[in-house]
PDB file of C-alpha atoms in Angstrom:
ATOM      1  CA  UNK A   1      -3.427 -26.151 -28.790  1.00  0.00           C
ATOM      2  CA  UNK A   2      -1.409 -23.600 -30.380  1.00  0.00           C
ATOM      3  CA  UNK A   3       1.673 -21.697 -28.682  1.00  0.00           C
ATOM      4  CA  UNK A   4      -0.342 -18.920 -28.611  1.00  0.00           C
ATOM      5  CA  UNK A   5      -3.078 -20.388 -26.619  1.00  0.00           C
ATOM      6  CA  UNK A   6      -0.704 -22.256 -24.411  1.00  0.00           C
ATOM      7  CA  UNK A   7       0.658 -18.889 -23.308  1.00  0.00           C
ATOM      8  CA  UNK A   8      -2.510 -17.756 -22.609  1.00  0.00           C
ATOM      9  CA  UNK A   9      -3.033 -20.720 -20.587  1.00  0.00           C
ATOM     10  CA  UNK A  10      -0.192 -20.419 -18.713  1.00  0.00           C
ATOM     11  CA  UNK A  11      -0.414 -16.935 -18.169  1.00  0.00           C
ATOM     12  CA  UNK A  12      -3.578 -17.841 -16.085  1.00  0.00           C
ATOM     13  CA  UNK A  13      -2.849 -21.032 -14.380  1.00  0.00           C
ATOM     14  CA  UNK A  14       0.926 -19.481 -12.811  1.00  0.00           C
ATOM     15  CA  UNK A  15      -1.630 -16.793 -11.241  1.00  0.00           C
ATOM     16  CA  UNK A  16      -2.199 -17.317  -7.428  1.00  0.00           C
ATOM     17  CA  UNK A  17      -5.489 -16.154  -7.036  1.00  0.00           C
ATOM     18  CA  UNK A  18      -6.873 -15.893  -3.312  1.00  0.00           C
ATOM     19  CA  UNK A  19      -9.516 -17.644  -1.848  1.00  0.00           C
ATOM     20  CA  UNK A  20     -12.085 -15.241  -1.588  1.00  0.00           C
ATOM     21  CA  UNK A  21     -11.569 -14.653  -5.717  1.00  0.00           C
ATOM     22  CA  UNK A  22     -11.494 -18.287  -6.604  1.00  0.00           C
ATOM     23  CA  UNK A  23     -15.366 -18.280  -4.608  1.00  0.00           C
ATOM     24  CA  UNK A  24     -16.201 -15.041  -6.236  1.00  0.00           C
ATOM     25  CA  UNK A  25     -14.994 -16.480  -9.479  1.00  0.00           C
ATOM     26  CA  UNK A  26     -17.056 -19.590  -8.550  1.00  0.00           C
ATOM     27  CA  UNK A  27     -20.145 -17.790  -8.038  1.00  0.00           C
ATOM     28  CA  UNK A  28     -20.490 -15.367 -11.405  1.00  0.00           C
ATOM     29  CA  UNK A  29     -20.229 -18.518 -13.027  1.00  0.00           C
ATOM     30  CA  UNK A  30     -22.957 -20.012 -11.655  1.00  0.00           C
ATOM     31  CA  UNK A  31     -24.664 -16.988 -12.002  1.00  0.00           C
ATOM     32  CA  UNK A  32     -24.081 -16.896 -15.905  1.00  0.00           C
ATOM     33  CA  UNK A  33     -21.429 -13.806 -15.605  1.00  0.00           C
ATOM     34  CA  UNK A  34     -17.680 -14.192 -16.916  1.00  0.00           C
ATOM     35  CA  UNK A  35     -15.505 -12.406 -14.435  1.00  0.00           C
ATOM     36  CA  UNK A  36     -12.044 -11.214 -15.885  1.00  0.00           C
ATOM     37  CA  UNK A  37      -9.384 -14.119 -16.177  1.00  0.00           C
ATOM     38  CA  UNK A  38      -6.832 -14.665 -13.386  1.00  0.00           C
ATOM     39  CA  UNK A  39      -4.113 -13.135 -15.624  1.00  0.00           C
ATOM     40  CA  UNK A  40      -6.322  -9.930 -16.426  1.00  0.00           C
ATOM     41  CA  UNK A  41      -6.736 -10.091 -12.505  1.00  0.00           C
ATOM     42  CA  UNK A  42      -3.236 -10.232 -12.046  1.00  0.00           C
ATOM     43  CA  UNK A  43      -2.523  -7.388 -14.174  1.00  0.00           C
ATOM     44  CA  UNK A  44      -5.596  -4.906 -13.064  1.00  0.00           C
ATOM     45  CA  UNK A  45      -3.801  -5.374  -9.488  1.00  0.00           C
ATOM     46  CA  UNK A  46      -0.357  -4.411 -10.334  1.00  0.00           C
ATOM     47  CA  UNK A  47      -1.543  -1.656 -12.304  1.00  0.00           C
ATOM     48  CA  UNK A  48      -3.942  -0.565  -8.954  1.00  0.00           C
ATOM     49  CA  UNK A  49      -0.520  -0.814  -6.874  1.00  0.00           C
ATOM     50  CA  UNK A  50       1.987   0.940  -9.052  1.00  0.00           C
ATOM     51  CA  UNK A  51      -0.668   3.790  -9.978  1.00  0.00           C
ATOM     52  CA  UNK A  52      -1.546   4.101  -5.882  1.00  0.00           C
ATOM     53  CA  UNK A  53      -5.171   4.094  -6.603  1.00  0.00           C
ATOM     54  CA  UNK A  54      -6.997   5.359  -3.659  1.00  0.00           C
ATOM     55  CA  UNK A  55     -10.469   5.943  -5.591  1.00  0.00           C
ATOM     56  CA  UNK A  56     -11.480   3.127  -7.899  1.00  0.00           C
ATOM     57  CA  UNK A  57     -14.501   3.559 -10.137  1.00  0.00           C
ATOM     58  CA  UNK A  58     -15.465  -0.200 -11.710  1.00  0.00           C
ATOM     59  CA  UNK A  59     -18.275   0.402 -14.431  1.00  0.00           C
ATOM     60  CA  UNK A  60     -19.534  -3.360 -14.669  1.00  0.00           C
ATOM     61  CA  UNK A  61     -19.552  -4.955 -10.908  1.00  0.00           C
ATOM     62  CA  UNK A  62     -20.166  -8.442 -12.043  1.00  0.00           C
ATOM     63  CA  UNK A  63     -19.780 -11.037  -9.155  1.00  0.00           C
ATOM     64  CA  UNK A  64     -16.883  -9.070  -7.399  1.00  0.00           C
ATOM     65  CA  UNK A  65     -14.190 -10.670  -8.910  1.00  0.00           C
ATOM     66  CA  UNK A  66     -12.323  -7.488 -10.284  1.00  0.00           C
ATOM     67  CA  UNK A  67     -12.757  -5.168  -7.411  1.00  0.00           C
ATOM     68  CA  UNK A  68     -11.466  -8.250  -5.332  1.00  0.00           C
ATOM     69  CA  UNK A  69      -8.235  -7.684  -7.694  1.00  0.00           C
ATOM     70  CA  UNK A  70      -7.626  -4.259  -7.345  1.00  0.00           C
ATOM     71  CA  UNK A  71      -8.939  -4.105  -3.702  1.00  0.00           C
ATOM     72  CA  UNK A  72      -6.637  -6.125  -2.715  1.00  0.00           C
ATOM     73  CA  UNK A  73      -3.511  -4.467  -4.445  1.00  0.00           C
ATOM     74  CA  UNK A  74      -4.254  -1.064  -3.026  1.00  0.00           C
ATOM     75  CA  UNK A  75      -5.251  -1.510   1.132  1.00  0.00           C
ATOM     76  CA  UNK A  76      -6.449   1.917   1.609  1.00  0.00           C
ATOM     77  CA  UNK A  77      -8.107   2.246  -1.745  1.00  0.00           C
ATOM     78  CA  UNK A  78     -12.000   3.188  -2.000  1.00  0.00           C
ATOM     79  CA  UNK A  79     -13.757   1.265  -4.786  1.00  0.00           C
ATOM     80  CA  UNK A  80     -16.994   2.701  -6.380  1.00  0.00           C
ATOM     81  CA  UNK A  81     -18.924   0.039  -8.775  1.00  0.00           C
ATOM     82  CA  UNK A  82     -21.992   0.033 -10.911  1.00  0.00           C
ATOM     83  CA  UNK A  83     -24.362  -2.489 -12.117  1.00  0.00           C
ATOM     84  CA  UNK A  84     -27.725  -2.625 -13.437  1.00  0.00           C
ATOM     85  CA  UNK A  85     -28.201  -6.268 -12.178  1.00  0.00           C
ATOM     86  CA  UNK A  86     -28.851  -6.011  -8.275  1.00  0.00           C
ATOM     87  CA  UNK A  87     -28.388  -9.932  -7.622  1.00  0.00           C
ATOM     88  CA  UNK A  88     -24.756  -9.295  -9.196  1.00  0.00           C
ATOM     89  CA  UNK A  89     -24.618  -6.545  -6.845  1.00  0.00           C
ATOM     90  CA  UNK A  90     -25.478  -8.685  -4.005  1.00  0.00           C
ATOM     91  CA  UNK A  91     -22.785 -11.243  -4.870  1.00  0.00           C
ATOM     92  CA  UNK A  92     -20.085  -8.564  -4.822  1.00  0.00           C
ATOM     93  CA  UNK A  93     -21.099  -7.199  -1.447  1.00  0.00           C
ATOM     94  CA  UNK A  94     -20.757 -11.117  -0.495  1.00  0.00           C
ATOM     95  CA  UNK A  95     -17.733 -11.540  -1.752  1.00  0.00           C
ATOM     96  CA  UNK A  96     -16.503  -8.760  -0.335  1.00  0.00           C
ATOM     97  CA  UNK A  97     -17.432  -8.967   3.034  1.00  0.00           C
ATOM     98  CA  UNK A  98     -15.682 -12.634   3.280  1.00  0.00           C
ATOM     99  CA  UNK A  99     -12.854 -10.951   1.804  1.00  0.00           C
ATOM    100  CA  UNK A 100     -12.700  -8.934   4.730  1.00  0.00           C
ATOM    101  CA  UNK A 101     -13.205  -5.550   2.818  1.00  0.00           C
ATOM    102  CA  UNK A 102     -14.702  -3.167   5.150  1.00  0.00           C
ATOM    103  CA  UNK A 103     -18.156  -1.612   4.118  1.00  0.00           C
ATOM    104  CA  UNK A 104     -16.493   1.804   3.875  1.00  0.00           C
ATOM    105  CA  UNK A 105     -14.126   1.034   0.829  1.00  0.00           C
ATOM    106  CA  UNK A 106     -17.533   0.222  -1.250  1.00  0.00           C
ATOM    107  CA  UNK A 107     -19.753   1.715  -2.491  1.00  0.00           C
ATOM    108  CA  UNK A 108     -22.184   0.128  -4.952  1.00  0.00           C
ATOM    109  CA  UNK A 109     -24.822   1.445  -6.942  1.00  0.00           C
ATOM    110  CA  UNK A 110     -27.604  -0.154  -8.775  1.00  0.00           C
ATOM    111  CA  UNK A 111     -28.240   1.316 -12.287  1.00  0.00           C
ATOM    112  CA  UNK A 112     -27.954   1.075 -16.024  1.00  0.00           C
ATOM    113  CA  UNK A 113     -24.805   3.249 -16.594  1.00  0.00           C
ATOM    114  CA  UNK A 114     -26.103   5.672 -18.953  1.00  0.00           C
ATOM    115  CA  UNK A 115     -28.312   6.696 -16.186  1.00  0.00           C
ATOM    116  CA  UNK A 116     -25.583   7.248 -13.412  1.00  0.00           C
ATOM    117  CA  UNK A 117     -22.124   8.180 -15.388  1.00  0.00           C
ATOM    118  CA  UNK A 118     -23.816  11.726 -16.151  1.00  0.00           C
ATOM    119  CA  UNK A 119     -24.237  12.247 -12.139  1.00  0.00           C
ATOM    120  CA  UNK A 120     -20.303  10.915 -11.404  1.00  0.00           C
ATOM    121  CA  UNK A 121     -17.943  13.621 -10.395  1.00  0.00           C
ATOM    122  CA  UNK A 122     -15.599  14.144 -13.597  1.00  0.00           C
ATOM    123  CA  UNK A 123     -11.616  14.252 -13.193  1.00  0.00           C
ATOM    124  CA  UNK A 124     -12.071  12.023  -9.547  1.00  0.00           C
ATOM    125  CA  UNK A 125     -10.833   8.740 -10.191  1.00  0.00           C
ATOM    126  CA  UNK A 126      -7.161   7.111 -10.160  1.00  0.00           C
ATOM    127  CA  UNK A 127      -8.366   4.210 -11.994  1.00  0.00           C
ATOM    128  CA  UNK A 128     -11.714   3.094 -13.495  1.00  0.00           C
ATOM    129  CA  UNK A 129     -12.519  -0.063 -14.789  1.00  0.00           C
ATOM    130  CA  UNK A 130     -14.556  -0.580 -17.680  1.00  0.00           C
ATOM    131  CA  UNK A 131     -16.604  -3.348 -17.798  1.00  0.00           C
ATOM    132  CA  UNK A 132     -19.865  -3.412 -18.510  1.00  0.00           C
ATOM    133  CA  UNK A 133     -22.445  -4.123 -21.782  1.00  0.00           C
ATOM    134  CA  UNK A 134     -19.905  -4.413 -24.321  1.00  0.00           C
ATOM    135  CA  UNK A 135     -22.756  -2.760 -27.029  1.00  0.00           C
ATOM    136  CA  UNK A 136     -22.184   0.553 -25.100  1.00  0.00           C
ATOM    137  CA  UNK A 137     -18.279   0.133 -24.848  1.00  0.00           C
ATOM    138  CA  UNK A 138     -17.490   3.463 -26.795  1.00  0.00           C
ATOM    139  CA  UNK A 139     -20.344   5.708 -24.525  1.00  0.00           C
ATOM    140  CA  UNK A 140     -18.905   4.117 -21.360  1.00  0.00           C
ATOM    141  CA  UNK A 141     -15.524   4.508 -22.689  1.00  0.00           C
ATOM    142  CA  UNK A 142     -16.113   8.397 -22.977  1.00  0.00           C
ATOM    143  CA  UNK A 143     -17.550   8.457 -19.555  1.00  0.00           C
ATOM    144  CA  UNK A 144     -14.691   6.901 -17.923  1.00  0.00           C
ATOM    145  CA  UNK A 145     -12.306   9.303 -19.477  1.00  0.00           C
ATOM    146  CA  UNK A 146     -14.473  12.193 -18.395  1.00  0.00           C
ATOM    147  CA  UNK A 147     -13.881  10.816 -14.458  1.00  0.00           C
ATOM    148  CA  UNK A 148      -9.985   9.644 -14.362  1.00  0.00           C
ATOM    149  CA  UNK A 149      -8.418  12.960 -13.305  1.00  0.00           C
ATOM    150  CA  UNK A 150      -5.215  13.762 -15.460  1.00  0.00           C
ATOM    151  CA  UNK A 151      -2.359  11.023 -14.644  1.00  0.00           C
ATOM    152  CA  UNK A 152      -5.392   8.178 -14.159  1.00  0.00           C
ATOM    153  CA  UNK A 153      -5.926   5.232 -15.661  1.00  0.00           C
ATOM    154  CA  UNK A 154      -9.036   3.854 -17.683  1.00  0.00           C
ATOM    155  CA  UNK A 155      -8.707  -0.181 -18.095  1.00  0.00           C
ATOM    156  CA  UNK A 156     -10.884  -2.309 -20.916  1.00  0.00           C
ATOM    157  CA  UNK A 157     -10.523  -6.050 -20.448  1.00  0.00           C
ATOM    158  CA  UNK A 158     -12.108  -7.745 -23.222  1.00  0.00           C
ATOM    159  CA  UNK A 159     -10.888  -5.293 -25.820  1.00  0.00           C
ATOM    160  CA  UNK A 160     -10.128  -7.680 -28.512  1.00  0.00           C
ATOM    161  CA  UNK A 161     -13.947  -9.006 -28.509  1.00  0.00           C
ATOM    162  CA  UNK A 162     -13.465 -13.134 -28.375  1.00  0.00           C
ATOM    163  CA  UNK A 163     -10.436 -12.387 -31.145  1.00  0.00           C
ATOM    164  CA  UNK A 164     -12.620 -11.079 -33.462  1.00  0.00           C
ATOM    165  CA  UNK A 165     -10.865  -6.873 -33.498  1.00  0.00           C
ATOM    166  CA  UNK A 166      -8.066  -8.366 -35.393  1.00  0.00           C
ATOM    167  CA  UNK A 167      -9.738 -10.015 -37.920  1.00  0.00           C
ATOM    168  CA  UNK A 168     -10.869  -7.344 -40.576  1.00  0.00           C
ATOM    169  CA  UNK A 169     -13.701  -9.617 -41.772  1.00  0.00           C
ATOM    170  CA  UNK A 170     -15.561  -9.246 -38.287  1.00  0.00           C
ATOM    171  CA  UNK A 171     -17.829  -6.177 -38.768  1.00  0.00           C
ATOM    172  CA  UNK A 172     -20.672  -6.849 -36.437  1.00  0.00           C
ATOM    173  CA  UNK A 173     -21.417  -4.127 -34.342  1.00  0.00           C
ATOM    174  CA  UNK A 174     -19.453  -4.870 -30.958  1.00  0.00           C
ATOM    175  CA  UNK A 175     -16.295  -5.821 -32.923  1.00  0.00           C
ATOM    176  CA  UNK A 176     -16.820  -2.444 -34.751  1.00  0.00           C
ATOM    177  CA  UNK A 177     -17.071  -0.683 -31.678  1.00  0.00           C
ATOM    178  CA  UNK A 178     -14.211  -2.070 -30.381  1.00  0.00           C
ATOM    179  CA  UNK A 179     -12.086  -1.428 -32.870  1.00  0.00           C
ATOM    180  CA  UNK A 180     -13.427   2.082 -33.108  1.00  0.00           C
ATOM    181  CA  UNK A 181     -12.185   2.346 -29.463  1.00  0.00           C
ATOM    182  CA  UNK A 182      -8.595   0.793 -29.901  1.00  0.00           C
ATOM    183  CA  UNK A 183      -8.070   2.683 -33.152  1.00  0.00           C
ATOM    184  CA  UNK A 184      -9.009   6.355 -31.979  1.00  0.00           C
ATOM    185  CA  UNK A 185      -6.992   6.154 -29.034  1.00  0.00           C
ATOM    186  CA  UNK A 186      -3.679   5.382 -30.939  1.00  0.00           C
ATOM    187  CA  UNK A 187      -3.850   8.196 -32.424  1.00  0.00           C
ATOM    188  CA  UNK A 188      -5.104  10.448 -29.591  1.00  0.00           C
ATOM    189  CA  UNK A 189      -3.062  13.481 -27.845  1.00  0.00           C
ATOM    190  CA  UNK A 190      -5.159  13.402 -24.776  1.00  0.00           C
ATOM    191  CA  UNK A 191      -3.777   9.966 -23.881  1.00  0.00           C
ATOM    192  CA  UNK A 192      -1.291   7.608 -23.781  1.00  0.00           C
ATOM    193  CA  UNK A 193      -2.459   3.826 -24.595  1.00  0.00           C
ATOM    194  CA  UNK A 194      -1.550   0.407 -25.145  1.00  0.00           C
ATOM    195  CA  UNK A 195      -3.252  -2.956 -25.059  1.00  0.00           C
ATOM    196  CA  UNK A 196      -2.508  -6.234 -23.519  1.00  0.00           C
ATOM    197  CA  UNK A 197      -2.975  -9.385 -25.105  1.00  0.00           C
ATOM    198  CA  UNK A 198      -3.634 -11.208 -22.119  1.00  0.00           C
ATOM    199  CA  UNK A 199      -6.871 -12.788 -21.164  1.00  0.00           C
ATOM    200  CA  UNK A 200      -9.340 -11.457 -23.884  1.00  0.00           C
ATOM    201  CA  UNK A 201      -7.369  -8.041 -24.710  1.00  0.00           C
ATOM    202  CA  UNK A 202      -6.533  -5.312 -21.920  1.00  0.00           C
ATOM    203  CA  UNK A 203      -6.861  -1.991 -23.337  1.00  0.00           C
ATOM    204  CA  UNK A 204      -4.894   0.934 -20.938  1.00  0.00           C
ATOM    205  CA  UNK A 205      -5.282   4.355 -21.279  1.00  0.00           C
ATOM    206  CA  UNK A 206      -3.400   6.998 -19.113  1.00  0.00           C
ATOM    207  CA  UNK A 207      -5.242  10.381 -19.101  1.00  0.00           C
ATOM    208  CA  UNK A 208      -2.672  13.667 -20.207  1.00  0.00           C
ATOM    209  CA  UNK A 209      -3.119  16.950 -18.935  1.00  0.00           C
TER     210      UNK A 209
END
């Protein structure tokens, strides 16, 4: 194992992760879905707390294992999360519920996300979360920016694509994509970004006035 991966290793097993996200966690794998890694976790909830979140849009529900993150970092926080896959759905609301989350700090929607970002209020969100299909990762990128009011935060786990965004030789389409993303918003004036190598990438983005 190289140092590199050890840190990445350790980086997840030094994070304490609850009960009710360790059988969240449990259950998308079972259900073939690969929830953020404790570390990612870790970091989406200190970023929930020190931004005081109090509406969370998640683009990408998966088994719950996010929201459980950022849920948990903000108490009076409202999350809002979208998935096309209703069983995934149905996990989440599980997992939630155990957690203790009341019914009135969720609200989840069924539906392929090209179909409901267009209806989402724009400039309403503290913090959104994206994801979801990584094939539509500069479309839902775009959406998310259109709903973070000015001063929110847009978060991309997965943002290095299994390594491949820093290899120049990986040109399939998702690593383009991905790249695409990362690269445009260095150079941006309408935000502020920087990316995380922990879990699998963390992109951040902070939206300017």
């Amino acid at each position: 194992m190289s140092t590199q991966e050890s840190n990445w290793k350790y980086t997840d097993d030094v994070v304490d992760e609850s009960e009710a996200i360790r059988s969240a966690r449990a259950q998308s794998l079972e259900l073939g879905v690969t929830p953020v890694t404790p570390g990612t976790g870790a970091q989406l909830a200190l970023i929930a707390a020190a931004s005081a979140a109090r509406n969370i849009m998640e683009i990408g529900t998966g088994c719950g294992v996010s929201g459980l993150w950022m849920l948990s970092a903000q108490p009076r926080s409202v999350l809002t999360t979208i998935d096309s896959e209703s069983e995934h759905l149905g996990a989440a609301r599980s997992a939630f519920t155990d957690a203790g989350i009341g019914s009135a700090r969720t609200r989840l929607i069924t539906g392929r996300t090209h179909e409901v970002l267009p209806r989402m209020n724009e400039d309403s969100y503290d913090l959104v979360l994206v994801d979801a299909d990584p094939g539509e990762v500069i479309e839902n990128v775009e959406h998310a920016l259109r709903l973070a009011r000015v001063g929110g935060t847009v978060l991309i786990p997965r943002a290095l694509h299994k390594g491949k965004v820093a290899d120049p030789v990986q040109r399939d389409d998702v690593t383009s994509a991905f790249r695409s993303v990362i690269e445009e918003v260095a150079t941006s004036d309408a935000v502020v970004s920087a990316i995380s190598p922990v879990g699998d990438g963390l992109l951040q983005l902070t939206k300017l006035g």
